[in-house]
PDB file of C-alpha atoms and ligand atoms in Angstrom:
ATOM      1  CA  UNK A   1       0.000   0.000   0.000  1.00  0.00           C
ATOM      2  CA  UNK A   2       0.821   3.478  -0.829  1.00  0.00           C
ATOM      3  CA  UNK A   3       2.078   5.378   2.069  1.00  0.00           C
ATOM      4  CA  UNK A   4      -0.036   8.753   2.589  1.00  0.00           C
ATOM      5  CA  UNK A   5       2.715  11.350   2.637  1.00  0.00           C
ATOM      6  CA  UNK A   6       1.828  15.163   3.182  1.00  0.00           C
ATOM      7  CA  UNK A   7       1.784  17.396   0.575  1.00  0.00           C
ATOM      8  CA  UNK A   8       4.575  19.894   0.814  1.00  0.00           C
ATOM      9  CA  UNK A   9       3.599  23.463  -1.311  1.00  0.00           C
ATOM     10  CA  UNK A  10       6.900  25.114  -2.964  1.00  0.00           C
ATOM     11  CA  UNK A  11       7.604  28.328  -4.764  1.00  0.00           C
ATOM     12  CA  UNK A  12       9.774  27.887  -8.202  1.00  0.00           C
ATOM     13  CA  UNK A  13      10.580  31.255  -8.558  1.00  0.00           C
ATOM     14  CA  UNK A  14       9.920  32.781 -12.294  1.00  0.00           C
ATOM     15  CA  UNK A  15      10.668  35.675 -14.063  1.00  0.00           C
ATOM     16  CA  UNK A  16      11.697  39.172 -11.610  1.00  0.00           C
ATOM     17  CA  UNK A  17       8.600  38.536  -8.864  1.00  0.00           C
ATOM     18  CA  UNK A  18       6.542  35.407 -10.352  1.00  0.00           C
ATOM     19  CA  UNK A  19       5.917  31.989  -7.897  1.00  0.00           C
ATOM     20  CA  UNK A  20       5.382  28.769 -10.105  1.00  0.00           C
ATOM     21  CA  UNK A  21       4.267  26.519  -6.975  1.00  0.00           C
ATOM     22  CA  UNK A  22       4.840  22.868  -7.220  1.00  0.00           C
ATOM     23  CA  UNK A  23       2.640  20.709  -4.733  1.00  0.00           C
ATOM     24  CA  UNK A  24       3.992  17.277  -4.311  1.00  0.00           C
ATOM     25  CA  UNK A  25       4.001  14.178  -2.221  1.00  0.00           C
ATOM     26  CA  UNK A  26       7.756  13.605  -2.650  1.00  0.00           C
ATOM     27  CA  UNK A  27       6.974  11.461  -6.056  1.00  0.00           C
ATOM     28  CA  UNK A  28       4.338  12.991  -7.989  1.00  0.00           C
ATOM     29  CA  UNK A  29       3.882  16.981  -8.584  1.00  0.00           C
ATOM     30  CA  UNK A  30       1.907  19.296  -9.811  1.00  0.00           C
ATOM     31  CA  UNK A  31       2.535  22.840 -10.806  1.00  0.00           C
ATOM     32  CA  UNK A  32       0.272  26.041 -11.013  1.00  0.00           C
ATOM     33  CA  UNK A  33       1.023  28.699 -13.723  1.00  0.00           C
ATOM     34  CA  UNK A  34       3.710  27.692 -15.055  1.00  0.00           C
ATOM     35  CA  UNK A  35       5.314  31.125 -16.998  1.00  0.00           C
ATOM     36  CA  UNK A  36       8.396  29.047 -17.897  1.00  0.00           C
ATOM     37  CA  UNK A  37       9.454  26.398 -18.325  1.00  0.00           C
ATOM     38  CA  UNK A  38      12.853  25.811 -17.732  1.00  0.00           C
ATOM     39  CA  UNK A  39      13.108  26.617 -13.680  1.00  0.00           C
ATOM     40  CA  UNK A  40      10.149  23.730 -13.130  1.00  0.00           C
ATOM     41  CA  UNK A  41      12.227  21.405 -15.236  1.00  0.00           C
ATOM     42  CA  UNK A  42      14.868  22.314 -13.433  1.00  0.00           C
ATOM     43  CA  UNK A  43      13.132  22.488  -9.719  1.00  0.00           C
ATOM     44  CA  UNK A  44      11.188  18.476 -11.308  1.00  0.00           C
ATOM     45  CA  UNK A  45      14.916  17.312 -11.825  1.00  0.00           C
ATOM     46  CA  UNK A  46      16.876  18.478  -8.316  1.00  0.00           C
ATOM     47  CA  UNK A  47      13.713  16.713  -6.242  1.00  0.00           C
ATOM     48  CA  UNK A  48      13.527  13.722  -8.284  1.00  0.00           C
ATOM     49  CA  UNK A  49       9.542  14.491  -8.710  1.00  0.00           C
ATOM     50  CA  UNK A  50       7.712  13.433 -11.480  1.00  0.00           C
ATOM     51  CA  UNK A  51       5.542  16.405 -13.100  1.00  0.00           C
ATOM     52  CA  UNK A  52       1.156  14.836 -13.367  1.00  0.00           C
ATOM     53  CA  UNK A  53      -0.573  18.003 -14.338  1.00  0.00           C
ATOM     54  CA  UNK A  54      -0.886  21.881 -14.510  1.00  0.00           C
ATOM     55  CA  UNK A  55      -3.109  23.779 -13.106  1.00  0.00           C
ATOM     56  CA  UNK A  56      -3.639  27.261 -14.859  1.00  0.00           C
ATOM     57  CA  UNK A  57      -5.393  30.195 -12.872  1.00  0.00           C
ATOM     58  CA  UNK A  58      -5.871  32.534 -16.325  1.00  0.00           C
ATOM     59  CA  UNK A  59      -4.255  33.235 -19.779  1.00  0.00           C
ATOM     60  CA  UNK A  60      -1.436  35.761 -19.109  1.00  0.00           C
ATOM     61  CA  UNK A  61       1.946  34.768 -20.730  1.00  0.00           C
ATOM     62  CA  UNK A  62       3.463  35.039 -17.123  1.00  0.00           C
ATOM     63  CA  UNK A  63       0.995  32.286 -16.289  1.00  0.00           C
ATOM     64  CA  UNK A  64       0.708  30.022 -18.793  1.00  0.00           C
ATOM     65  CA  UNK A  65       4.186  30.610 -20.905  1.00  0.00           C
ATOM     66  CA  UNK A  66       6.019  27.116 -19.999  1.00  0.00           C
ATOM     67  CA  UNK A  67       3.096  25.180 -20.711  1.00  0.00           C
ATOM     68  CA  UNK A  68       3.840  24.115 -23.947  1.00  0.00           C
ATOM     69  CA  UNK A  69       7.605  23.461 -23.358  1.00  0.00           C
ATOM     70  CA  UNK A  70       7.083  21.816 -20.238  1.00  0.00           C
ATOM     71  CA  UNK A  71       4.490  19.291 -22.642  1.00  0.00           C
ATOM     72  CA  UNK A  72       7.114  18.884 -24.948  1.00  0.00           C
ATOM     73  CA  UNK A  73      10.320  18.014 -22.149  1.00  0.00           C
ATOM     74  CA  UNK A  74       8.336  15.360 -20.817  1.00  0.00           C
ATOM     75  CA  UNK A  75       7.470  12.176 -22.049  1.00  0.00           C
ATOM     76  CA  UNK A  76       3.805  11.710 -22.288  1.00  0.00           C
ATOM     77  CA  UNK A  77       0.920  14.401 -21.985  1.00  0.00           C
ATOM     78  CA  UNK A  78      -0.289  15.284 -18.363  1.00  0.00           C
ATOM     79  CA  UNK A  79      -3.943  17.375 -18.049  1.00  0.00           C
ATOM     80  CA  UNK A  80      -3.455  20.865 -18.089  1.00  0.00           C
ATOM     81  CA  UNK A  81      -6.622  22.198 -16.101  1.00  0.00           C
ATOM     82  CA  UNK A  82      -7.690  25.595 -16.800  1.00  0.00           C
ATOM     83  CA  UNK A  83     -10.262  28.148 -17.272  1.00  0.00           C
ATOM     84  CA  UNK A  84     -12.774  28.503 -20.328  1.00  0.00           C
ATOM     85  CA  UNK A  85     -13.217  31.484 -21.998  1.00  0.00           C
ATOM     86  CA  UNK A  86      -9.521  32.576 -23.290  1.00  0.00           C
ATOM     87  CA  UNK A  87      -7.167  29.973 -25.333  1.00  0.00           C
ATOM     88  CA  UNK A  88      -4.533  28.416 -22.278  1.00  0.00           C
ATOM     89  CA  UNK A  89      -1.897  26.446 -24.811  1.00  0.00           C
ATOM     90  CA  UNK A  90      -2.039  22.596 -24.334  1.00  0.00           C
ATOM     91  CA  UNK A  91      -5.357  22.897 -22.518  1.00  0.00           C
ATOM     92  CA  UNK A  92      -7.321  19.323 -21.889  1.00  0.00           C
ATOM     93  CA  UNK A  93      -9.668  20.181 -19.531  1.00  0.00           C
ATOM     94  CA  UNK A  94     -11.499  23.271 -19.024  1.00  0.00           C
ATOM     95  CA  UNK A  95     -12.881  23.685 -15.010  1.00  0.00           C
ATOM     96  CA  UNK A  96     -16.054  25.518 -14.573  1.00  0.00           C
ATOM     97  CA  UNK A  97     -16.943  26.727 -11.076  1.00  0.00           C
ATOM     98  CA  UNK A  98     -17.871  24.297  -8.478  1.00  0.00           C
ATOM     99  CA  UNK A  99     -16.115  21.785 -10.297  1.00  0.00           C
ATOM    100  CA  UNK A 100     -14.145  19.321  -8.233  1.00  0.00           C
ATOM    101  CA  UNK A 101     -10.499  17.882  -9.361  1.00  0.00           C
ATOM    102  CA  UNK A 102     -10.000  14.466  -7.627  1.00  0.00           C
ATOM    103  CA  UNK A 103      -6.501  13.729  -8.465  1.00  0.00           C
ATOM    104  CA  UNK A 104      -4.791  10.576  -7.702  1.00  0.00           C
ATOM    105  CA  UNK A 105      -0.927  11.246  -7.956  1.00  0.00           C
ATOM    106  CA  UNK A 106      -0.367  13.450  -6.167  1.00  0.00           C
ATOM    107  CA  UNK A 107      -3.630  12.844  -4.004  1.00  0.00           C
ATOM    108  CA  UNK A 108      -5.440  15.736  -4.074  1.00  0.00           C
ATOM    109  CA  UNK A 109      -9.029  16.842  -3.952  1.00  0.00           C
ATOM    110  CA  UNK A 110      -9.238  20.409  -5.616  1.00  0.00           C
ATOM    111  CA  UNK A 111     -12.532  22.560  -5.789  1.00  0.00           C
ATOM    112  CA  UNK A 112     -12.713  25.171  -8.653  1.00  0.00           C
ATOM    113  CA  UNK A 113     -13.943  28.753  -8.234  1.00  0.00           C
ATOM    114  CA  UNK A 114     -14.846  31.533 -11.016  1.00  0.00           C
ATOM    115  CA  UNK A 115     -12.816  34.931  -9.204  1.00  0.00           C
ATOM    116  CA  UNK A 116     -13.195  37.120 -12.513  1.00  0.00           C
ATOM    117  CA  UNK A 117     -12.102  40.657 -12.053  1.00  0.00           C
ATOM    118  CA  UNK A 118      -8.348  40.546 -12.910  1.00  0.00           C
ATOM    119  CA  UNK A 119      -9.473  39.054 -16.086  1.00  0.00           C
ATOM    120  CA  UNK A 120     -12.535  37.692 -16.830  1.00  0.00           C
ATOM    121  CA  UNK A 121     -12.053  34.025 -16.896  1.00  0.00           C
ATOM    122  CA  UNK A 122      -9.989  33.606 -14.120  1.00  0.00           C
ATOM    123  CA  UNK A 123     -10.300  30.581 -11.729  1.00  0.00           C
ATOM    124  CA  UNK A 124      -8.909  29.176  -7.900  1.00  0.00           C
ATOM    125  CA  UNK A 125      -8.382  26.527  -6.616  1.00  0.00           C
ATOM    126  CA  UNK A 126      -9.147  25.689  -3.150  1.00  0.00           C
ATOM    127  CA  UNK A 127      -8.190  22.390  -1.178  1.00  0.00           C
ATOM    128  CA  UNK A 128      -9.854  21.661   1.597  1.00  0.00           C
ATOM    129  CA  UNK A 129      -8.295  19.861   5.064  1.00  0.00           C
ATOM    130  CA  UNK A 130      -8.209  15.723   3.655  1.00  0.00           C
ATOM    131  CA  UNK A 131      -6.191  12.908   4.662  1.00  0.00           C
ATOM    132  CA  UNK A 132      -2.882  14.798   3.438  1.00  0.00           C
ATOM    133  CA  UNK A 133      -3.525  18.316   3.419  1.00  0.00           C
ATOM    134  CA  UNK A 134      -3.082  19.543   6.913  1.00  0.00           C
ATOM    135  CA  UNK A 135      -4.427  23.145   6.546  1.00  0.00           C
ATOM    136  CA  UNK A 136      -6.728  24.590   3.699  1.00  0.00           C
ATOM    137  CA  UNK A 137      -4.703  25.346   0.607  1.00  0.00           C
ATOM    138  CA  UNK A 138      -5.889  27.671  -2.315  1.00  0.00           C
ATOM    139  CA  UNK A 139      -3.995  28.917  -5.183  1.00  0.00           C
ATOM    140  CA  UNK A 140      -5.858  32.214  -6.215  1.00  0.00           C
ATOM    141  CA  UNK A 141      -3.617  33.105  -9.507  1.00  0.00           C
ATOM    142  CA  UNK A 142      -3.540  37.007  -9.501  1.00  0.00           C
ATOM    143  CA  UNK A 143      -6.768  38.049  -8.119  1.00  0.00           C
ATOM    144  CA  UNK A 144      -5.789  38.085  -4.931  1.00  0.00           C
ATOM    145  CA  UNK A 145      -2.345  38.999  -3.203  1.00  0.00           C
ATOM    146  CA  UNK A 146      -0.771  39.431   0.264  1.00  0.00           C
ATOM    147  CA  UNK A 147      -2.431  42.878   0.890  1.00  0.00           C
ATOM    148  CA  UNK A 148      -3.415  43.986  -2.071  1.00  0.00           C
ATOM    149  CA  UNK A 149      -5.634  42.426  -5.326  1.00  0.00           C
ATOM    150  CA  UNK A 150      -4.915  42.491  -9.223  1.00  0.00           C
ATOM    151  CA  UNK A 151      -5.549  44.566 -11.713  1.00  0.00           C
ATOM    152  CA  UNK A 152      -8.904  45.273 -13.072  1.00  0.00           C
ATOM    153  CA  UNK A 153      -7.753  44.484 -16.405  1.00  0.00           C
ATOM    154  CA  UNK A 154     -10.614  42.791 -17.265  1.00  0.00           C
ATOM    155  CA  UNK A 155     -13.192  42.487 -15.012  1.00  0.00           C
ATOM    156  CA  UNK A 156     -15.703  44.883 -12.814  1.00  0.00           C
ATOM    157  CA  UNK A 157     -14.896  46.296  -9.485  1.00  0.00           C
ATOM    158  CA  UNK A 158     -18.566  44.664  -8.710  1.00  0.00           C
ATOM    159  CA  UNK A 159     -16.861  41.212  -9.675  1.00  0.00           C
ATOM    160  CA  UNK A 160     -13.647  41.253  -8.007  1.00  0.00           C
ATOM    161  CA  UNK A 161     -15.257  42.579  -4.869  1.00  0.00           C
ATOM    162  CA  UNK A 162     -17.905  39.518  -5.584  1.00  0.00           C
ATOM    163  CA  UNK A 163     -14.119  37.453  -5.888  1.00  0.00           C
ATOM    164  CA  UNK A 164     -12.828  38.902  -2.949  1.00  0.00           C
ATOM    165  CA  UNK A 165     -15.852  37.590  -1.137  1.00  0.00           C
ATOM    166  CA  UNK A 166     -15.511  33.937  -2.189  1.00  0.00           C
ATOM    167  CA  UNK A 167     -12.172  33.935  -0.691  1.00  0.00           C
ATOM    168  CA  UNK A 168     -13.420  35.857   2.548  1.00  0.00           C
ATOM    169  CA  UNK A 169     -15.535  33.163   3.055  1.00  0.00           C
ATOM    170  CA  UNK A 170     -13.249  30.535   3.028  1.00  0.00           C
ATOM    171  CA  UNK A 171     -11.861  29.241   6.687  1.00  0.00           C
ATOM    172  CA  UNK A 172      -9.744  31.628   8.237  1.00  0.00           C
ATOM    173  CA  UNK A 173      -6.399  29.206   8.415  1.00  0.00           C
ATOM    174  CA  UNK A 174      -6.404  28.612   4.590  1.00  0.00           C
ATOM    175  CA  UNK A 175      -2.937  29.035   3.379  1.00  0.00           C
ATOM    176  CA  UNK A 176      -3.194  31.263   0.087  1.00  0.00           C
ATOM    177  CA  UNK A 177      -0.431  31.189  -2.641  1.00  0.00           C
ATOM    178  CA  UNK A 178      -0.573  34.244  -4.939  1.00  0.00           C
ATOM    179  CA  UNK A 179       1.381  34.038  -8.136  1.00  0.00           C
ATOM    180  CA  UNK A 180       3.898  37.528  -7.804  1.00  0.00           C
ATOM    181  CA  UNK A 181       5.712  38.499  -4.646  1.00  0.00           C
ATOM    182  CA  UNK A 182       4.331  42.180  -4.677  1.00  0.00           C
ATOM    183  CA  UNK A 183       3.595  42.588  -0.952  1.00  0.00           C
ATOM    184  CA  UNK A 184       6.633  44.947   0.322  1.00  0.00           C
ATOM    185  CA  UNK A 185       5.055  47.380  -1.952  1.00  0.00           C
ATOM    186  CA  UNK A 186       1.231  46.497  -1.749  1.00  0.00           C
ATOM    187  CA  UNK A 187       2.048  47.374   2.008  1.00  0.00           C
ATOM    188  CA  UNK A 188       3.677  50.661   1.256  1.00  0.00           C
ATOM    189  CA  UNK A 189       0.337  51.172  -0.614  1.00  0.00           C
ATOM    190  CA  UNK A 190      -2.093  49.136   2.374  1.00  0.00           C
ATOM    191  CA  UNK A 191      -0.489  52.051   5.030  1.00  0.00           C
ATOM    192  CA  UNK A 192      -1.633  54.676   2.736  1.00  0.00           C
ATOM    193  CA  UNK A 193      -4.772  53.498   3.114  1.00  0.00           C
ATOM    194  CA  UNK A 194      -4.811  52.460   7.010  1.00  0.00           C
ATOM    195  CA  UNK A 195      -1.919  54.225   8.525  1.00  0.00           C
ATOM    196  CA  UNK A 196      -2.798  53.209  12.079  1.00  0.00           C
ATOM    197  CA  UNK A 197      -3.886  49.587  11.649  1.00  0.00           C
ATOM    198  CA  UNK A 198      -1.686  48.163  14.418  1.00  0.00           C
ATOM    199  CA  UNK A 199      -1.327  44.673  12.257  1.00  0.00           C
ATOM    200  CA  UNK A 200      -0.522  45.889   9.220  1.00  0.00           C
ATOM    201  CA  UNK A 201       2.357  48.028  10.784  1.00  0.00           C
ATOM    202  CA  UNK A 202       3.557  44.290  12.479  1.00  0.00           C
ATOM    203  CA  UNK A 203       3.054  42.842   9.025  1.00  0.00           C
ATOM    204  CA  UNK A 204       5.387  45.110   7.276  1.00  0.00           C
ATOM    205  CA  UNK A 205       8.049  45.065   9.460  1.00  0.00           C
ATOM    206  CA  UNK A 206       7.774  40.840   9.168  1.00  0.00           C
ATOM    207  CA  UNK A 207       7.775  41.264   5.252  1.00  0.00           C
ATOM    208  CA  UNK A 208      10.388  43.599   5.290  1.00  0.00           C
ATOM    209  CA  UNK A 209      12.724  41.344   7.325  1.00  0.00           C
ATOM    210  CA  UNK A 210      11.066  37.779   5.275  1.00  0.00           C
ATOM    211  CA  UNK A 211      12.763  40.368   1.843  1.00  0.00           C
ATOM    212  CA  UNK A 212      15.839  41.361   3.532  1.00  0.00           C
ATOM    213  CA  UNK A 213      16.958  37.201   3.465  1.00  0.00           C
ATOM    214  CA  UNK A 214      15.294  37.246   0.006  1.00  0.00           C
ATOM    215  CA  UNK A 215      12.808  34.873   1.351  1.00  0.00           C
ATOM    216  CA  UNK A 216       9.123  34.500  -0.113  1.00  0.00           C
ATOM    217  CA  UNK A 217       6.286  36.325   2.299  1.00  0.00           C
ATOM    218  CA  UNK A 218       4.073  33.807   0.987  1.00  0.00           C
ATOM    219  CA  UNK A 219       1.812  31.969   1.760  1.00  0.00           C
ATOM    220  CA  UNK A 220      -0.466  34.153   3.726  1.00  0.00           C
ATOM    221  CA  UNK A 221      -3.524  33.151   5.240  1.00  0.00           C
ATOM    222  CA  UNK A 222      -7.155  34.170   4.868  1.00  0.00           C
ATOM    223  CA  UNK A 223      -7.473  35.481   8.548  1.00  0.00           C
ATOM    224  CA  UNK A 224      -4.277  37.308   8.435  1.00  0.00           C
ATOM    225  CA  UNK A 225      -5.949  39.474   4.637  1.00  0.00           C
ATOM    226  CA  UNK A 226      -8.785  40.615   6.714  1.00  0.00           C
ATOM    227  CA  UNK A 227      -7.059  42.158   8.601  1.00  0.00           C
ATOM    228  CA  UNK A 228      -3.965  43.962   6.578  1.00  0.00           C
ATOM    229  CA  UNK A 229      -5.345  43.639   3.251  1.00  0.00           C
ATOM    230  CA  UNK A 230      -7.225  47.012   1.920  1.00  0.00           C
ATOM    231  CA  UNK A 231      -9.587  45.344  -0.686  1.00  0.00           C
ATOM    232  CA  UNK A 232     -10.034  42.261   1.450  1.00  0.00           C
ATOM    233  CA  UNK A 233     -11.452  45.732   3.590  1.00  0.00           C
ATOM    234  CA  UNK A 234     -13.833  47.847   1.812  1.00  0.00           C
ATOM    235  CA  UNK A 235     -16.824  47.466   4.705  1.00  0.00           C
ATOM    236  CA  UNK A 236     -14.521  48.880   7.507  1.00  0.00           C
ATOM    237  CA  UNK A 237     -14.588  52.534   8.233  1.00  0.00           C
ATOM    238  CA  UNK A 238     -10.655  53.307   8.177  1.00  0.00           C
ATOM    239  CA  UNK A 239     -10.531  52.372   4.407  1.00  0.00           C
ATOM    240  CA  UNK A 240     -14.486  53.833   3.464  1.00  0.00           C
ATOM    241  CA  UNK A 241     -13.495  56.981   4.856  1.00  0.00           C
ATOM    242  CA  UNK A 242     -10.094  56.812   2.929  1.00  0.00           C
ATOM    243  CA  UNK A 243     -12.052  56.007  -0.219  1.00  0.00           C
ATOM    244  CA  UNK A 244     -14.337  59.248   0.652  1.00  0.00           C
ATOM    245  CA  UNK A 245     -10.787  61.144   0.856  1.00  0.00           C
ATOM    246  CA  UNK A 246      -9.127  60.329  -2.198  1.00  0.00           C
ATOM    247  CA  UNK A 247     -12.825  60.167  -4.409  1.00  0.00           C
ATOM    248  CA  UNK A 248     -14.009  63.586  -2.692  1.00  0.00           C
ATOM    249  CA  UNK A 249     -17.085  61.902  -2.123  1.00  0.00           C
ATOM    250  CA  UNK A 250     -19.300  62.173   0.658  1.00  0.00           C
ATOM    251  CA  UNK A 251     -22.318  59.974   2.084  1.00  0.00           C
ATOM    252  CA  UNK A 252     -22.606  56.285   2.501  1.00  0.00           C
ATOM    253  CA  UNK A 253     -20.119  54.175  -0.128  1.00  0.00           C
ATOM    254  CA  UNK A 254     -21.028  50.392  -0.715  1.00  0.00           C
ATOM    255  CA  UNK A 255     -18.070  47.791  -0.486  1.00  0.00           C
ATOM    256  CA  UNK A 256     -17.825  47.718  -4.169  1.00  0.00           C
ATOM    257  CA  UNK A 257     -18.041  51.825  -4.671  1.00  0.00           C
ATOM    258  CA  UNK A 258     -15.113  51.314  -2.229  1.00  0.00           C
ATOM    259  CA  UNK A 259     -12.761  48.996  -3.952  1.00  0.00           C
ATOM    260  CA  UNK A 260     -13.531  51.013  -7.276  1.00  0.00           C
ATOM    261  CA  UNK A 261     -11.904  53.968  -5.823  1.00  0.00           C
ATOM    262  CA  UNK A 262      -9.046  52.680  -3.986  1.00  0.00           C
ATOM    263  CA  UNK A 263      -8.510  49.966  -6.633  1.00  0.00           C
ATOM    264  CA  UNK A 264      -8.080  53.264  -9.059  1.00  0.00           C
ATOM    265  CA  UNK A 265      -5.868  54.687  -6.192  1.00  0.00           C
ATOM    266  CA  UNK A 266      -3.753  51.982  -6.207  1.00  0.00           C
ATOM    267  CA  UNK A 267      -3.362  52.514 -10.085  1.00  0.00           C
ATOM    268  CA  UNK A 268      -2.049  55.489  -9.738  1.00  0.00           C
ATOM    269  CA  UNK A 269       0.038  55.096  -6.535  1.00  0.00           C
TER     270      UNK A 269
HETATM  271 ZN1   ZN B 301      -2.212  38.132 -14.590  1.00  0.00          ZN
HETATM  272 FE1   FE B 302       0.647  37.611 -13.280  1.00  0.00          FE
END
């Protein structure tokens, strides 16, 4: 019988500020967003892992850019999971939300979610605790980040704030894996917003020290974004009356009114 070994969650690091993380049992891996190719290859061949499928959060080159190498380097196909709506190269199976990925090496069980904003077709994946996943897991791509969110490149301020919500919802402990290291300066961005939130100050000081020995600040955790993370904050009235600031406006703003403006803030910023 198979042993039930824990599954261990790395970051290959890609590009200047991209994480490629591999999640493997010791044997079998998988990867998420795999930009390039040639540091999973790499990161496969040092831990003697054997590479059983890709998981791909949404189409942008920095996500999806080794795909089609990392196909070629190996010998025989492996699924490549990933949203519908945009062309991911070497896609075989398209997840829809509340889809759920029962893979056998490594063993995972993986729920799907639809988090558009960032773009419009952009998925997560969430584990749940199981026989070797200690704590929660989700990998949430670049809709969410260790105090701050993506881009609206695509999507509505009404959807990511719906996105946002999905994750808020999830249990507090999950450990979340966001594809760039950008928090050192979503925090400069974060105390802009809340200058006196006592755990944000903490949190940068952590980061700052986690950067100093060039190591990753991620994962964070659900529990720990409520409470630092600006657009994981638009009900609480430090960052509504921030928005009011910056958008001149006065009166009552809705959660979504709220991320709008300091999500166009943070463009600027
Ligand atoms: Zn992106
Ligand atoms: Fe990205």
């Amino acid at each position: 019988m198979e042993k039930n070994t824990l599954l261990q969650v790395w970051p290959i690091p890609a590009f200047d500020d991209n994480y490629i993380w591999c999640i493997h049992d010791e044997h079998f891996a998988l990867v998420v967003d795999p930009g390039q190719s040639k540091p999973v290859l790499k990161y496969l061949e040092q831990k003697k892992l054997t590479l059983k499928g890709i998981l791909v959060t949404h189409h942008h080159a920095d996500h999806t850019g080794g795909i089609l190498e990392l196909l070629r380097a190996l010998d025989g196909s492996v699924p490549v999971y990933g949203p519908a709506g945009k062309d991911i190269p070497g896609c075989s199976n398209v997840v829809h939300e509340g889809d759920k990925l029962e893979i056998t090496q490594p063993r995972i069980s993986l729920k799907v979610s639809e988090v558009p904003g960032h773009t419009l077709s952009h998925v997560a994946y969430f584990a749940n605790m199981q026989a070797n996943v200690v704590e929660p897991i989700l990998f949430c791509g670049d809709t969410l980040f260790a105090c701050g969110c993506g881009r609206l490149f695509e999507g509505s301020p009404k959807q990511m704030s719906e996105s946002l919500a999905k994750f808020a919802a999830l249990p507090k402990n999950t450990l979340v894996y966001c594809t760039h290291e950008y928090t050192l300066s979503n925090i400069r961005f974060a105390l802009a917003v809340e200058p006196n939130n006592f755990n944000l100050i903490t949190w940068a000081q952590e980061a700052q020290a986690l950067r100093k020995l060039n190591l990753p600040t991620l994962p964070t955790t659900i529990g720990q974004e409520l409470q630092v993370n600006p657009f994981m904050r638009c009900d609480q009235s430090e960052v509504i009356e921030a928005a009011r600031q910056v958008s001149g406006r006065s009166g009552a703003l809705a959660p979504t009114e709220v991320l709008e403006v300091i999500r166009s803030w943070k463009d600027r910023f």
